[in-house]
Structures are given as structure tokens and as C-alpha cells.
Amino acid sequence: MRIDEFTADEFLTSAQLLAEVAEEAMGGKLGEEVKRAFVSYRAAAKAAKAEAGGDEAEAKAKVEMEAVDMVAGLLPVLLREGGELSLKFLAALDGQTLEEYKACFSMAKYAADIKAALDGIDSVKEIAAPFFH
């Protein structure tokens, strides 16, 4: 996983590949789960803000945790919905086509890439945070 080191062209390629994965994913059960998870997230985020009682730092931390939980909760659905879809997703994060990813595939790489994707959530949180407030 090296998405944070991409050149502009590599980023554009990866974004296109991720868009294709998203289109495929949103057309099935995963899409239904994403919609359900987002509605649940919005309600939980609203409740977290209310619980914080005006403490902006606490509210932000609680809302961010809800966002992480939402994203992490969707990963199993992604993996269940299809191994190929998860391979396409991890390949896109690495700036590769599915065929390129398969050519260097091993279970160790797959596990490491999933861990890297989950570990990269902090970067995603920073980028996506404005969309979730």
C-alpha cells in the first residue's frame, strides 16, 4: 500500500480503479449495507455530539470513532460479498489492475494489504472528516 506516495498520474489511475470497484459494489448487497451503515452512523454521530455536552474536542473524537466503526464494520461485508471485489479494491489502493495484483498475490500480501488498509484509516479520516460533520 503506497497510496500516500502516488504521483498525480498514479493517483488518477487508482481513483479510476476505485470508482469501478465502487460502482460494482454499490449495485449489490454491499451497497445496501453502506446505505444502512451511513444512516446508522449519522444517528450515532448526532447522539455522540449530544453526549459531549458542548465539549467540542470530545464530540469530535466520538464522531470520528463512529466513522471508523462504520468503515471497519463494512470491511467484512466487502470481503464476504466477493473475494474478487476485495482483490480489486486492494489492487486499486496499490495502483494496480486486478491482473497485476493477482500476479504478485500471496496470502501474506493479502493479509498485509488488509492490515495496511485498516491502518490507513487515520489518513482517510483526515481527508473525509469534513464530509461527516
Coordinates of C-alpha atoms in Angstrom, one line a residue:
M1 CA 0.0 0.0 0.0
R2 CA 1.6 3.2 -1.1
I3 CA -1.3 5.4 -2.0
D4 CA 0.2 8.3 0.0
E5 CA 3.2 8.3 -2.2
F6 CA 1.4 8.4 -5.6
T7 CA 2.2 10.8 -8.4
A8 CA -0.7 12.6 -10.0
D9 CA -0.9 10.0 -12.8
E10 CA -0.8 7.1 -10.3
F11 CA -3.5 8.8 -8.2
L12 CA -5.7 9.3 -11.2
T13 CA -5.3 5.6 -12.2
S14 CA -6.0 4.5 -8.7
A15 CA -9.1 6.8 -8.4
Q16 CA -10.5 5.3 -11.7
L17 CA -9.9 1.8 -10.4
L18 CA -11.5 2.6 -7.1
A19 CA -14.5 4.2 -8.9
E20 CA -15.0 0.9 -10.9
V21 CA -14.9 -1.1 -7.6
A22 CA -17.4 1.3 -6.0
E23 CA -19.8 1.0 -8.9
E24 CA -19.7 -2.7 -8.8
A25 CA -20.0 -2.8 -5.0
M26 CA -22.9 -0.3 -4.7
G27 CA -25.0 -2.3 -7.1
G28 CA -25.3 -5.3 -4.7
K29 CA -25.7 -6.2 -1.0
L30 CA -22.7 -4.1 -0.1
G31 CA -24.5 -1.0 -1.4
E32 CA -27.5 -1.8 0.7
E33 CA -25.2 -2.2 3.8
V34 CA -23.3 1.1 3.1
K35 CA -26.6 3.0 3.0
R36 CA -27.8 1.3 6.2
A37 CA -24.4 1.9 7.9
F38 CA -24.4 5.6 6.9
V39 CA -27.9 6.2 8.3
S40 CA -26.8 4.5 11.5
Y41 CA -23.6 6.5 11.6
R42 CA -25.5 9.8 11.2
A43 CA -27.8 8.9 14.1
A44 CA -24.8 7.7 16.3
A45 CA -22.8 10.9 15.4
K46 CA -25.8 13.1 16.4
A47 CA -26.1 11.2 19.7
A48 CA -22.3 11.4 20.3
K49 CA -22.4 15.2 19.8
A50 CA -25.3 15.5 22.3
E51 CA -23.5 13.3 24.8
A52 CA -20.4 15.5 24.6
G53 CA -22.4 18.3 26.1
G54 CA -20.7 21.1 24.2
D55 CA -17.2 19.8 24.6
E56 CA -16.1 20.2 21.0
A57 CA -12.9 18.0 21.3
E58 CA -14.9 15.2 22.9
A59 CA -17.6 15.5 20.3
K60 CA -15.1 15.4 17.5
A61 CA -13.4 12.3 19.0
K62 CA -16.7 10.5 19.4
V63 CA -17.9 11.3 15.9
E64 CA -14.5 10.2 14.4
M65 CA -14.8 6.9 16.3
E66 CA -18.3 6.4 14.9
A67 CA -16.9 7.0 11.4
V68 CA -14.1 4.5 12.0
D69 CA -16.5 1.9 13.3
M70 CA -18.7 2.4 10.3
V71 CA -15.9 1.9 7.8
A72 CA -14.4 -1.0 9.8
G73 CA -17.8 -2.6 10.0
L74 CA -18.2 -2.6 6.3
L75 CA -14.9 -4.3 5.5
P76 CA -16.3 -7.8 6.5
V77 CA -19.3 -7.3 4.2
L78 CA -16.9 -6.3 1.4
L79 CA -14.8 -9.4 1.9
R80 CA -17.9 -11.6 2.1
E81 CA -19.5 -10.1 -1.0
G82 CA -16.7 -11.4 -3.1
G83 CA -13.1 -12.2 -2.9
E84 CA -12.6 -10.7 -6.3
L85 CA -14.1 -7.4 -5.3
S86 CA -11.8 -7.2 -2.3
L87 CA -8.8 -8.0 -4.6
K88 CA -9.9 -5.3 -7.0
F89 CA -10.2 -2.8 -4.0
L90 CA -6.8 -3.7 -2.6
A91 CA -5.3 -3.6 -6.1
A92 CA -6.8 -0.1 -6.7
L93 CA -5.3 1.1 -3.4
D94 CA -2.0 -0.1 -4.6
G95 CA -2.5 1.5 -8.1
Q96 CA -2.7 -1.9 -9.8
T97 CA -5.1 -3.6 -12.1
L98 CA -6.7 -6.8 -10.8
E99 CA -4.4 -8.8 -13.1
E100 CA -1.3 -7.1 -11.8
Y101 CA -2.4 -7.7 -8.2
K102 CA -3.1 -11.4 -8.9
A103 CA 0.4 -11.8 -10.5
C104 CA 2.1 -10.9 -7.2
F105 CA -0.6 -12.3 -4.9
S106 CA 0.1 -14.3 -1.8
M107 CA -2.0 -14.8 1.3
A108 CA 0.7 -12.9 3.3
K109 CA 0.5 -10.0 0.9
Y110 CA -3.3 -10.1 1.1
A111 CA -3.3 -10.0 4.9
A112 CA -0.7 -7.3 5.0
D113 CA -2.7 -5.2 2.5
I114 CA -5.9 -5.5 4.5
K115 CA -3.9 -4.5 7.6
A116 CA -2.4 -1.6 5.8
A117 CA -5.8 -0.5 4.5
L118 CA -7.2 -0.6 8.1
D119 CA -4.1 1.2 9.4
G120 CA -4.6 3.8 6.8
I121 CA -7.9 4.8 8.2
D122 CA -6.3 7.7 10.1
S123 CA -5.3 9.3 6.7
V124 CA -8.8 8.6 5.3
K125 CA -10.4 10.1 8.5
E126 CA -8.4 13.3 8.0
I127 CA -9.5 13.6 4.3
A128 CA -13.1 12.5 4.8
A129 CA -13.8 14.2 8.2
P130 CA -15.4 17.3 6.7
F131 CA -17.9 15.2 4.9
F132 CA -19.1 13.5 8.1
H133 CA -19.6 16.7 10.2

